Short mmCIF file of C-alpha atoms in Angstrom, two decimals:
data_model
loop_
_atom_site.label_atom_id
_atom_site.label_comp_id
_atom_site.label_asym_id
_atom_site.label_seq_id
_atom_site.Cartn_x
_atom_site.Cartn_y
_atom_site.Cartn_z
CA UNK A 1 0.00 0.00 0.00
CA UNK A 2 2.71 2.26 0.71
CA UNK A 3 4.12 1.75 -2.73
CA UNK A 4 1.49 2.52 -4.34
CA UNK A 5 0.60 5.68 -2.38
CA UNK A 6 4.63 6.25 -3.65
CA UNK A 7 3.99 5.56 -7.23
CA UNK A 8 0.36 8.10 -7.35
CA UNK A 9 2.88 10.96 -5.76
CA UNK A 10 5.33 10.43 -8.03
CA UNK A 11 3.35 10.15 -11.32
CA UNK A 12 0.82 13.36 -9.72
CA UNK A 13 4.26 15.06 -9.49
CA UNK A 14 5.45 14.08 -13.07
CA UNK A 15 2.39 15.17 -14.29
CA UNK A 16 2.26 18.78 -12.70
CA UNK A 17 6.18 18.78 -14.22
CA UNK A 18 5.05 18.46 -17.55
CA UNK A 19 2.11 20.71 -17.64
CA UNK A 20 4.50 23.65 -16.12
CA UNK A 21 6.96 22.72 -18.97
CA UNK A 22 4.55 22.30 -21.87
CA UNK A 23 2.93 25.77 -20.94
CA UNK A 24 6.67 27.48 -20.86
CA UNK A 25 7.19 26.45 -24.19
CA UNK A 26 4.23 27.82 -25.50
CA UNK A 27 4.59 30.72 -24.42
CA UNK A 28 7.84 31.31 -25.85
CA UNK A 29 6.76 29.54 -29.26
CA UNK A 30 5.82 31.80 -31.62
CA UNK A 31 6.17 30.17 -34.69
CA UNK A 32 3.32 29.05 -36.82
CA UNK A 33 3.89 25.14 -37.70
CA UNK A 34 4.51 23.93 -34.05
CA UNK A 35 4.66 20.38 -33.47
CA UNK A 36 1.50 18.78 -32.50
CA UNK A 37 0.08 18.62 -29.06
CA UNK A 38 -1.78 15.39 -28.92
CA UNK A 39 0.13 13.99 -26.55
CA UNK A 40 0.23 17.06 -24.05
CA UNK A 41 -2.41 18.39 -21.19
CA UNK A 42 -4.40 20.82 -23.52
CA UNK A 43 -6.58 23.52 -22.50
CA UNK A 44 -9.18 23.07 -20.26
CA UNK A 45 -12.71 24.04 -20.32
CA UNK A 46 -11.53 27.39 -18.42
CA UNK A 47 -9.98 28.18 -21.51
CA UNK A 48 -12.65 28.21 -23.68
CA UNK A 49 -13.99 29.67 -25.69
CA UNK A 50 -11.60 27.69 -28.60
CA UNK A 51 -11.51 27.08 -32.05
CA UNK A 52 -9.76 24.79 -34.25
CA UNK A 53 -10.28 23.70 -37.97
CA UNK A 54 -8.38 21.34 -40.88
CA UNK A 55 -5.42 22.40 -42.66
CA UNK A 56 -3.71 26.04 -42.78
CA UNK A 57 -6.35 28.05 -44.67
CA UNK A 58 -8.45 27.27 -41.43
CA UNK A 59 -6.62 30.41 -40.11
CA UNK A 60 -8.80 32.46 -41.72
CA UNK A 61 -11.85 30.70 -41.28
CA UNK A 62 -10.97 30.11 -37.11
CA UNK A 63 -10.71 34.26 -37.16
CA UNK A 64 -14.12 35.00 -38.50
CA UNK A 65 -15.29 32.26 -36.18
CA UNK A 66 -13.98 33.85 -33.25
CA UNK A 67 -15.18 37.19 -33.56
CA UNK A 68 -18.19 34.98 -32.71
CA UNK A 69 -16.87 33.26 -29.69
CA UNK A 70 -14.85 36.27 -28.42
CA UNK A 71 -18.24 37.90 -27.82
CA UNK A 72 -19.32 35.06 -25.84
CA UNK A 73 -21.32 33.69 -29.16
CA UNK A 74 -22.99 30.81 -29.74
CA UNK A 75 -20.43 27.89 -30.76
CA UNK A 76 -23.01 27.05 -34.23
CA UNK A 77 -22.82 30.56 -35.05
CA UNK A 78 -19.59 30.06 -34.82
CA UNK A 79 -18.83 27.23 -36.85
CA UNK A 80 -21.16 28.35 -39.50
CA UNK A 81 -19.56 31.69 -39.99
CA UNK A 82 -16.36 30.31 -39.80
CA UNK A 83 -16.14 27.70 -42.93
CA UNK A 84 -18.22 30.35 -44.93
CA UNK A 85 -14.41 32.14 -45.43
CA UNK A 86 -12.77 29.28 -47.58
CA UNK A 87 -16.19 28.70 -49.17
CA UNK A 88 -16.67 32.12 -50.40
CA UNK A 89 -12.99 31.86 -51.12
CA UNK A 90 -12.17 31.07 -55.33
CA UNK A 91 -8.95 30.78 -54.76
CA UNK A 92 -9.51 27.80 -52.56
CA UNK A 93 -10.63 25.06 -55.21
CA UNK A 94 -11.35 22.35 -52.67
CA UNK A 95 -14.05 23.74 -51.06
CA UNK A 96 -17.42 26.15 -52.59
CA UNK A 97 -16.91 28.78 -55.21
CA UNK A 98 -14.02 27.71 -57.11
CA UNK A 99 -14.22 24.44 -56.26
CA UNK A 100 -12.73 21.69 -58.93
CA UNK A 101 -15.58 19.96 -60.60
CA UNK A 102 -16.48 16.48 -61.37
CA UNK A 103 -15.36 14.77 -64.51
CA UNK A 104 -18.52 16.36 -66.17
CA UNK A 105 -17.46 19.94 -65.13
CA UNK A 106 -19.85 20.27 -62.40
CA UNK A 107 -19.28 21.77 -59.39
CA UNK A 108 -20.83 20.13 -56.45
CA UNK A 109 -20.76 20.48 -52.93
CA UNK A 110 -20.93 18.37 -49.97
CA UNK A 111 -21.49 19.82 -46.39
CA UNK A 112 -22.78 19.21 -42.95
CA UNK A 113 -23.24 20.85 -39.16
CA UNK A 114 -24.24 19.44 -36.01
CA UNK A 115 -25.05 21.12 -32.94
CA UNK A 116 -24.63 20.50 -28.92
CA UNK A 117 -27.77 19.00 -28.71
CA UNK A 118 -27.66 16.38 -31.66
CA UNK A 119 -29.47 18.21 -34.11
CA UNK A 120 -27.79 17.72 -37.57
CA UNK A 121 -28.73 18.93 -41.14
CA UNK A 122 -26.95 17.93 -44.58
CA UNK A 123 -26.50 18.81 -48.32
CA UNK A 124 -25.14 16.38 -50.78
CA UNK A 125 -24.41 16.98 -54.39
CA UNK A 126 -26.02 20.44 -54.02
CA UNK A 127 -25.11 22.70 -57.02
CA UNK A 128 -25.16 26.35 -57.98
CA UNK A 129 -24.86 27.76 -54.25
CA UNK A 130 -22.01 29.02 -52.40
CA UNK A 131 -22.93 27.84 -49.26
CA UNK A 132 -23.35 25.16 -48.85
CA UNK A 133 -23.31 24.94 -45.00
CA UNK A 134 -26.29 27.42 -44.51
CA UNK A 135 -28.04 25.13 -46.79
CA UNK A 136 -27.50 22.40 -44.42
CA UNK A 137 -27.84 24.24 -41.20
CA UNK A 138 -31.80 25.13 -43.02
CA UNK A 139 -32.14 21.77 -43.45
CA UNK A 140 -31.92 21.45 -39.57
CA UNK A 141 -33.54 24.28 -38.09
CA UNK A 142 -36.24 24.38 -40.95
CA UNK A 143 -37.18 20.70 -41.90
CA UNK A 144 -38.06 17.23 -40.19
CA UNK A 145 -34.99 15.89 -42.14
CA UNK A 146 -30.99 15.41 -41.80
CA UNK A 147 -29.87 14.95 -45.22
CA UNK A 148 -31.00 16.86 -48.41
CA UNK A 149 -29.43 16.35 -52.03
CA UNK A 150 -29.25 16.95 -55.62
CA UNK A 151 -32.10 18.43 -57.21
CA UNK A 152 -33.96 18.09 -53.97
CA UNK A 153 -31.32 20.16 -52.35
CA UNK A 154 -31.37 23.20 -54.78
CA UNK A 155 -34.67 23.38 -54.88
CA UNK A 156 -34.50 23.77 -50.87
CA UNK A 157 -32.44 26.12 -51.13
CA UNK A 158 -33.92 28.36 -53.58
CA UNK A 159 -37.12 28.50 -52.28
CA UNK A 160 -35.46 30.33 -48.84
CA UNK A 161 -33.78 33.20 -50.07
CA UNK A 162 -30.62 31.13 -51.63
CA UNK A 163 -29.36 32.82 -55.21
CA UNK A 164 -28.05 30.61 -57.76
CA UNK A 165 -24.64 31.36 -58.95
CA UNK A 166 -22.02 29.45 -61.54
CA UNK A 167 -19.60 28.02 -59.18
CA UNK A 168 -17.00 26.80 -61.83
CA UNK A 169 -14.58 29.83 -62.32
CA UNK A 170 -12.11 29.92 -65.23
CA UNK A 171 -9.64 28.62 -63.55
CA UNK A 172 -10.95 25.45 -62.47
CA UNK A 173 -12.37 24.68 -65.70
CA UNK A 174 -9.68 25.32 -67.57
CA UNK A 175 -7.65 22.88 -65.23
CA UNK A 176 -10.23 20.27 -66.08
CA UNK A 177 -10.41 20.66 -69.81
CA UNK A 178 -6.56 19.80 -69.58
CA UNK A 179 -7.41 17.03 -67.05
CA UNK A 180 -9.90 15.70 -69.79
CA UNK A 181 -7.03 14.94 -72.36
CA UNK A 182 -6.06 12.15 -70.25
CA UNK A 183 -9.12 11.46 -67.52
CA UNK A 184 -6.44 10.06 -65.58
CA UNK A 185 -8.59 9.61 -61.86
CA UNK A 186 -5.55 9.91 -59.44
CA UNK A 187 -5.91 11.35 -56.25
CA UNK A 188 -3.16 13.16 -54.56
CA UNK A 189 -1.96 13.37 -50.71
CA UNK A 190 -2.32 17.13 -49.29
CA UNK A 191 -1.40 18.69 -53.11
CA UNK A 192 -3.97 21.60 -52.75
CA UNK A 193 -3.11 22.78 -49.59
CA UNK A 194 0.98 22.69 -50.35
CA UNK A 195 0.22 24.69 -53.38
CA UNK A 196 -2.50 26.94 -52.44
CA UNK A 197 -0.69 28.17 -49.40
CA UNK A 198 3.04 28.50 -51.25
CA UNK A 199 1.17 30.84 -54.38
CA UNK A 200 1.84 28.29 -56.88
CA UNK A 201 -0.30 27.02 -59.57
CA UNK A 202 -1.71 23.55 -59.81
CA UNK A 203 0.04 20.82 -61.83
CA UNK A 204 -0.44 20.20 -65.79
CA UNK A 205 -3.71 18.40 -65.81
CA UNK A 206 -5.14 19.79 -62.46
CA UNK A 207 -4.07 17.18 -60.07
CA UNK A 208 -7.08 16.26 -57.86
CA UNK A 209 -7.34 17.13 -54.14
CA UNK A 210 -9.55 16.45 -51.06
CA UNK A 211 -8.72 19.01 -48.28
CA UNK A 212 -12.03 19.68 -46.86
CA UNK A 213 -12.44 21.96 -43.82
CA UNK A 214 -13.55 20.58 -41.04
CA UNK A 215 -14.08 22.88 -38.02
CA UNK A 216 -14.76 22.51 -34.26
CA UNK A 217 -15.92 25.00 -31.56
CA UNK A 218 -16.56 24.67 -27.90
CA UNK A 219 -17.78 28.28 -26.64
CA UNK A 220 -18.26 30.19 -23.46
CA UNK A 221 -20.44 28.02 -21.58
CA UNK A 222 -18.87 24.82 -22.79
CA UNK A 223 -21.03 23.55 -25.52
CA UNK A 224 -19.04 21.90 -28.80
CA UNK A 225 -20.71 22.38 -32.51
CA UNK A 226 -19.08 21.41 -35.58
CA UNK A 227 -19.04 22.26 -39.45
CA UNK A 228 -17.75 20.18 -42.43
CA UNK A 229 -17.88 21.62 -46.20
CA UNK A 230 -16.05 20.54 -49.57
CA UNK A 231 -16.69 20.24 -53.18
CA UNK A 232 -15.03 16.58 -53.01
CA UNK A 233 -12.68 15.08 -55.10
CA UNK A 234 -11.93 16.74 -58.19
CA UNK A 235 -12.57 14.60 -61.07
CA UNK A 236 -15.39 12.42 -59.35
CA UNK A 237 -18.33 10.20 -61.15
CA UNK A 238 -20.90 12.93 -60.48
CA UNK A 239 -23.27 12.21 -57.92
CA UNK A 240 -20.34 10.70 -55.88
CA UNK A 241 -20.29 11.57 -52.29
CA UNK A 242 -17.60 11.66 -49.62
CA UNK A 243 -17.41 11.18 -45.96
CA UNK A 244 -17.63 15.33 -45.42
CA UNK A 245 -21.73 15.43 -45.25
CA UNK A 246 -21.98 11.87 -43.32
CA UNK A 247 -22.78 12.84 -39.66
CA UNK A 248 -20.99 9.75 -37.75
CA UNK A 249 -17.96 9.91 -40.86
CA UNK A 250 -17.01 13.59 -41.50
CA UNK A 251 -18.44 15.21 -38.90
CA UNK A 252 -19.67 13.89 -34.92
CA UNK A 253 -20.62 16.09 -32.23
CA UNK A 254 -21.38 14.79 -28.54
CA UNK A 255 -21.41 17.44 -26.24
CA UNK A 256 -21.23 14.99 -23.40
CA UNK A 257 -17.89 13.91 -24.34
CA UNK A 258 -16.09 16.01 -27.47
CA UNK A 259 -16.24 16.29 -31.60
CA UNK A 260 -14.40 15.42 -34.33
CA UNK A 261 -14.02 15.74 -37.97
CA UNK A 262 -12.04 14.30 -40.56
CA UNK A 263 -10.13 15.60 -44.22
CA UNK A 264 -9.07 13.35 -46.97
CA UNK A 265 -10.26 10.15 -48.76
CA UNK A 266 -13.47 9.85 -47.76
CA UNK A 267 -14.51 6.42 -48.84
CA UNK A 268 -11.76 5.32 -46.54
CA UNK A 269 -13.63 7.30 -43.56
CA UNK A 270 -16.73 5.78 -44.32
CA UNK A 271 -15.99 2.63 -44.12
CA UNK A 272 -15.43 2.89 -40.28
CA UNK A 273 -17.44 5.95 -39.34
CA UNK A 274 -14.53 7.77 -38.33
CA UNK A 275 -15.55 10.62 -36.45
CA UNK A 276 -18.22 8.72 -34.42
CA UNK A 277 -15.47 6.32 -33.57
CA UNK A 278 -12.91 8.95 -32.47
CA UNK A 279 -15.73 10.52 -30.51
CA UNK A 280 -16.34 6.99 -28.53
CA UNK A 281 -12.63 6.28 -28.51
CA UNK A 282 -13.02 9.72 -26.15
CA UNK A 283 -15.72 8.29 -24.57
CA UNK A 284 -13.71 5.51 -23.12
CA UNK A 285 -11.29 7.45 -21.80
CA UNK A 286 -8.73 8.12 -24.96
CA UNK A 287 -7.23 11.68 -25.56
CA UNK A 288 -7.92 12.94 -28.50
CA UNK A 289 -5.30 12.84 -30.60
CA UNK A 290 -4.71 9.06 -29.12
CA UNK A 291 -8.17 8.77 -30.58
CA UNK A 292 -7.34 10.03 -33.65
CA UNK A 293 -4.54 7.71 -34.02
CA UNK A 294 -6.83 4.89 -33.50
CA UNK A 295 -8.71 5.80 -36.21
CA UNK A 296 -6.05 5.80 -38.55
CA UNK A 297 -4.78 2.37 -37.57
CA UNK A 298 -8.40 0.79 -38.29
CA UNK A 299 -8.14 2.15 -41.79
CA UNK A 300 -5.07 0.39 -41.89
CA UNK A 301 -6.25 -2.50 -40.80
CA UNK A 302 -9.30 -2.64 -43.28
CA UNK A 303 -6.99 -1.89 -46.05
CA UNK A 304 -2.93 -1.75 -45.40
CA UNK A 305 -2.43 -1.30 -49.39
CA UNK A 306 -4.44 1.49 -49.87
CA UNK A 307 -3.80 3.53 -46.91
CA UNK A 308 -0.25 3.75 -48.30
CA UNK A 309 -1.34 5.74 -51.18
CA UNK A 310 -3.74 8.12 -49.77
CA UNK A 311 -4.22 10.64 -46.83
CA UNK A 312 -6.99 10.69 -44.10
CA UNK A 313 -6.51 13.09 -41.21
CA UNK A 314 -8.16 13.36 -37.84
CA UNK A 315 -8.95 16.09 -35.74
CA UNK A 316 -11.10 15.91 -32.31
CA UNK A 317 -11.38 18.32 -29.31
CA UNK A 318 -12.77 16.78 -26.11
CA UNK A 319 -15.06 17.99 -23.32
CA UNK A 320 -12.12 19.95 -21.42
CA UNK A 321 -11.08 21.78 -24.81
CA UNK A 322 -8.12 18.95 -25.05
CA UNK A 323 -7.39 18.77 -28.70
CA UNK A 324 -5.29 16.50 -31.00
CA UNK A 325 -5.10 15.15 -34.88
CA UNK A 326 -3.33 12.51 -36.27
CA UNK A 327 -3.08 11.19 -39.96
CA UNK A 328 -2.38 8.04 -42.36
CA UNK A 329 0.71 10.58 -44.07
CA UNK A 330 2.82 13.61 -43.37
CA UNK A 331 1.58 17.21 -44.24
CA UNK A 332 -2.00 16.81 -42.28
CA UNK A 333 -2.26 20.13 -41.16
CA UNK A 334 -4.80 22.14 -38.37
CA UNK A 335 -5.18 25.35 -37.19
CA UNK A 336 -5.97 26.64 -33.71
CA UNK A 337 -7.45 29.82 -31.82
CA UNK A 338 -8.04 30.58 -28.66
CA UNK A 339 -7.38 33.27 -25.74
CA UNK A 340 -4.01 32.15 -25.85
CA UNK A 341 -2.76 30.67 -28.77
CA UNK A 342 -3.29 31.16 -32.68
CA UNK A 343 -1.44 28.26 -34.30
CA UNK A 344 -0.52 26.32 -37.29
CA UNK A 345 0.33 22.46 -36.04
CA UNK A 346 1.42 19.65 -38.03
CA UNK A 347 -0.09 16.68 -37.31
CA UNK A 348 1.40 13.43 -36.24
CA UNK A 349 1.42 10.66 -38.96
CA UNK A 350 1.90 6.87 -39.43
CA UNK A 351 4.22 7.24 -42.79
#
């Protein structure tokens, strides 16, 4: 008995240790691709509100989110505002205007948002709207349904308020009539955010990408919502659709216990409900980027060959505003705000 009230000190002791030293160094970091925190004593629910969202170009979207949470907003507000920057954004041609288009040239988009209370709404396939994520947060404050698509979804959309727009700009299409000389369906790990964030232009052919952004807020009084939009893999058989506007795959919120979100292939994050299972990884006790990293290993597991040739990406935030991400490959980025940080982190990967 005495050794074991020996070992509790100690590892109590070891604990408060690294805590003090983990908060040192942030404070002195102030550069913007940290390493990853998943395996360190994250903010606490005294920190909130926080923040954090897929991939560097969530920067911008976790600012316009915050002026929402730094005014003691509403964490679906939040979230909602938030990815409406990347999809207004034609620059960004993973996700809304801009947005590559299926092998058919058209540009459709996939999104979803889930609240603290379970409530969920989603658009697939939806075309000719921006965004696409007030479309699905209608379908869930307005209808008796979660999921809206295609025709069905437009329609929706119209009839409250939404205007119709061309969402293929010149640049994307002119990337896809090169792609069509060769209709070669490759898909590429992390190639649109490299290249989008380093000003360069994309490959000969218009290689395709899948960088969705995924975002997660807990606000003020503790409550976690979550937002996931993307116009999907370039170069798709139209009417395909990805894990981003699954609730349980792309996108899980439990307020009881934390959130999470994925980016990447997302046939691969179908196939094991990824984001539910990170959330009830959580549940059993599992950090969550230890969660995350669970994830990835069960797409392993299903399919070791594949997951060698493409990227999937966690990224979770748990009850006490804990966060963490880890991926199949390197370059799985995340961004992060807060009252005391605003961060860039690379996530932790298996290759």
């Amino acid at each position: 008995m005495s050794d074991r009230r020996k070992f509790v000190k100690l590892s109590l002791l070891g604990s408060a240790a690294l805590m003090s030293g983990s908060a040192v160094a942030l404070a002195q970091s102030q550069n913007m691709n940290a390493s990853s925190p998943d395996d360190l004593n994250y903010p606490t629910t005294k920190d909130n509100p926080i923040v954090i969202s897929t991939w560097d170009f969530g920067m911008q979207a976790n600012a316009a989110a915050w002026e929402i949470l730094g005014k003691n907003g509403r964490a679906l507000d939040a979230v909602e505002t938030g990815v409406k920057v990347p999809e207004a954004d034609p620059n960004n041609q993973s996700v809304g205007l801009g947005g590559r288009p299926d092998r058919d040239g058209r540009v459709t988009l996939d999104a979803c948002i889930m609240d603290e209370k379970y409530n969920c709404g989603s658009v697939m396939c939806l075309e000719h709207i921006v965004h696409a994520i007030s479309v699905a947060r209608m379908v869930m404050e307005k209808t008796p349904h979660v999921i809206l698509a295609g025709d069905g979804a437009l329609q929706f959309a119209l009839e409250n308020g939404f205007k119709k727009e061309n969402l293929l700009t010149a640049k994307s299409e002119k990337e896809w009539k090169e792609w069509l000389k060769k209709s070669k369906y490759e898909p590429q790990i992390n190639i649109e955010n490299q290249r989008y964030h380093k000003g360069k232009d994309p490959m000969p052919g218009g290689k395709e990408n899948h960088d969705t952004i995924g975002m997660l807020a807990m606000d003020a009084n503790g409550d976690l919502c979550g937002a996931c939009t993307t116009s999907g893999m370039a170069y798709k058989i139209h009417g395909r659709v990805g894990d981003s506007p699954v609730i349980g795959a792309g996108l899980y919120v439990d307020n009881e216990v934390g959130a999470a979100t994925s980016s990447g292939v997302g046939e691969e994050v179908i196939r094991i409900v990824g984001s539910h299972l990170v959330v009830e990884l959580m549940r059993q006790g599992m950090k969550p980027g230890e969660a995350c990293k669970k994830a990835v290993e069960r797409i392993m597991k299903c399919n070791p060959a594949k997951a060698k040739e493409v990227q999937v990406g966690f990224l979770a935030i748990n009850k006490r505003g804990e966060y963490g991400a880890f991926a199949l490959q390197k370059g799985f980025t995340y961004s992060v705000k807060s009252g005391r940080e605003e961060k860039i982190y690379s996530s932790q990967s298996i290759y």
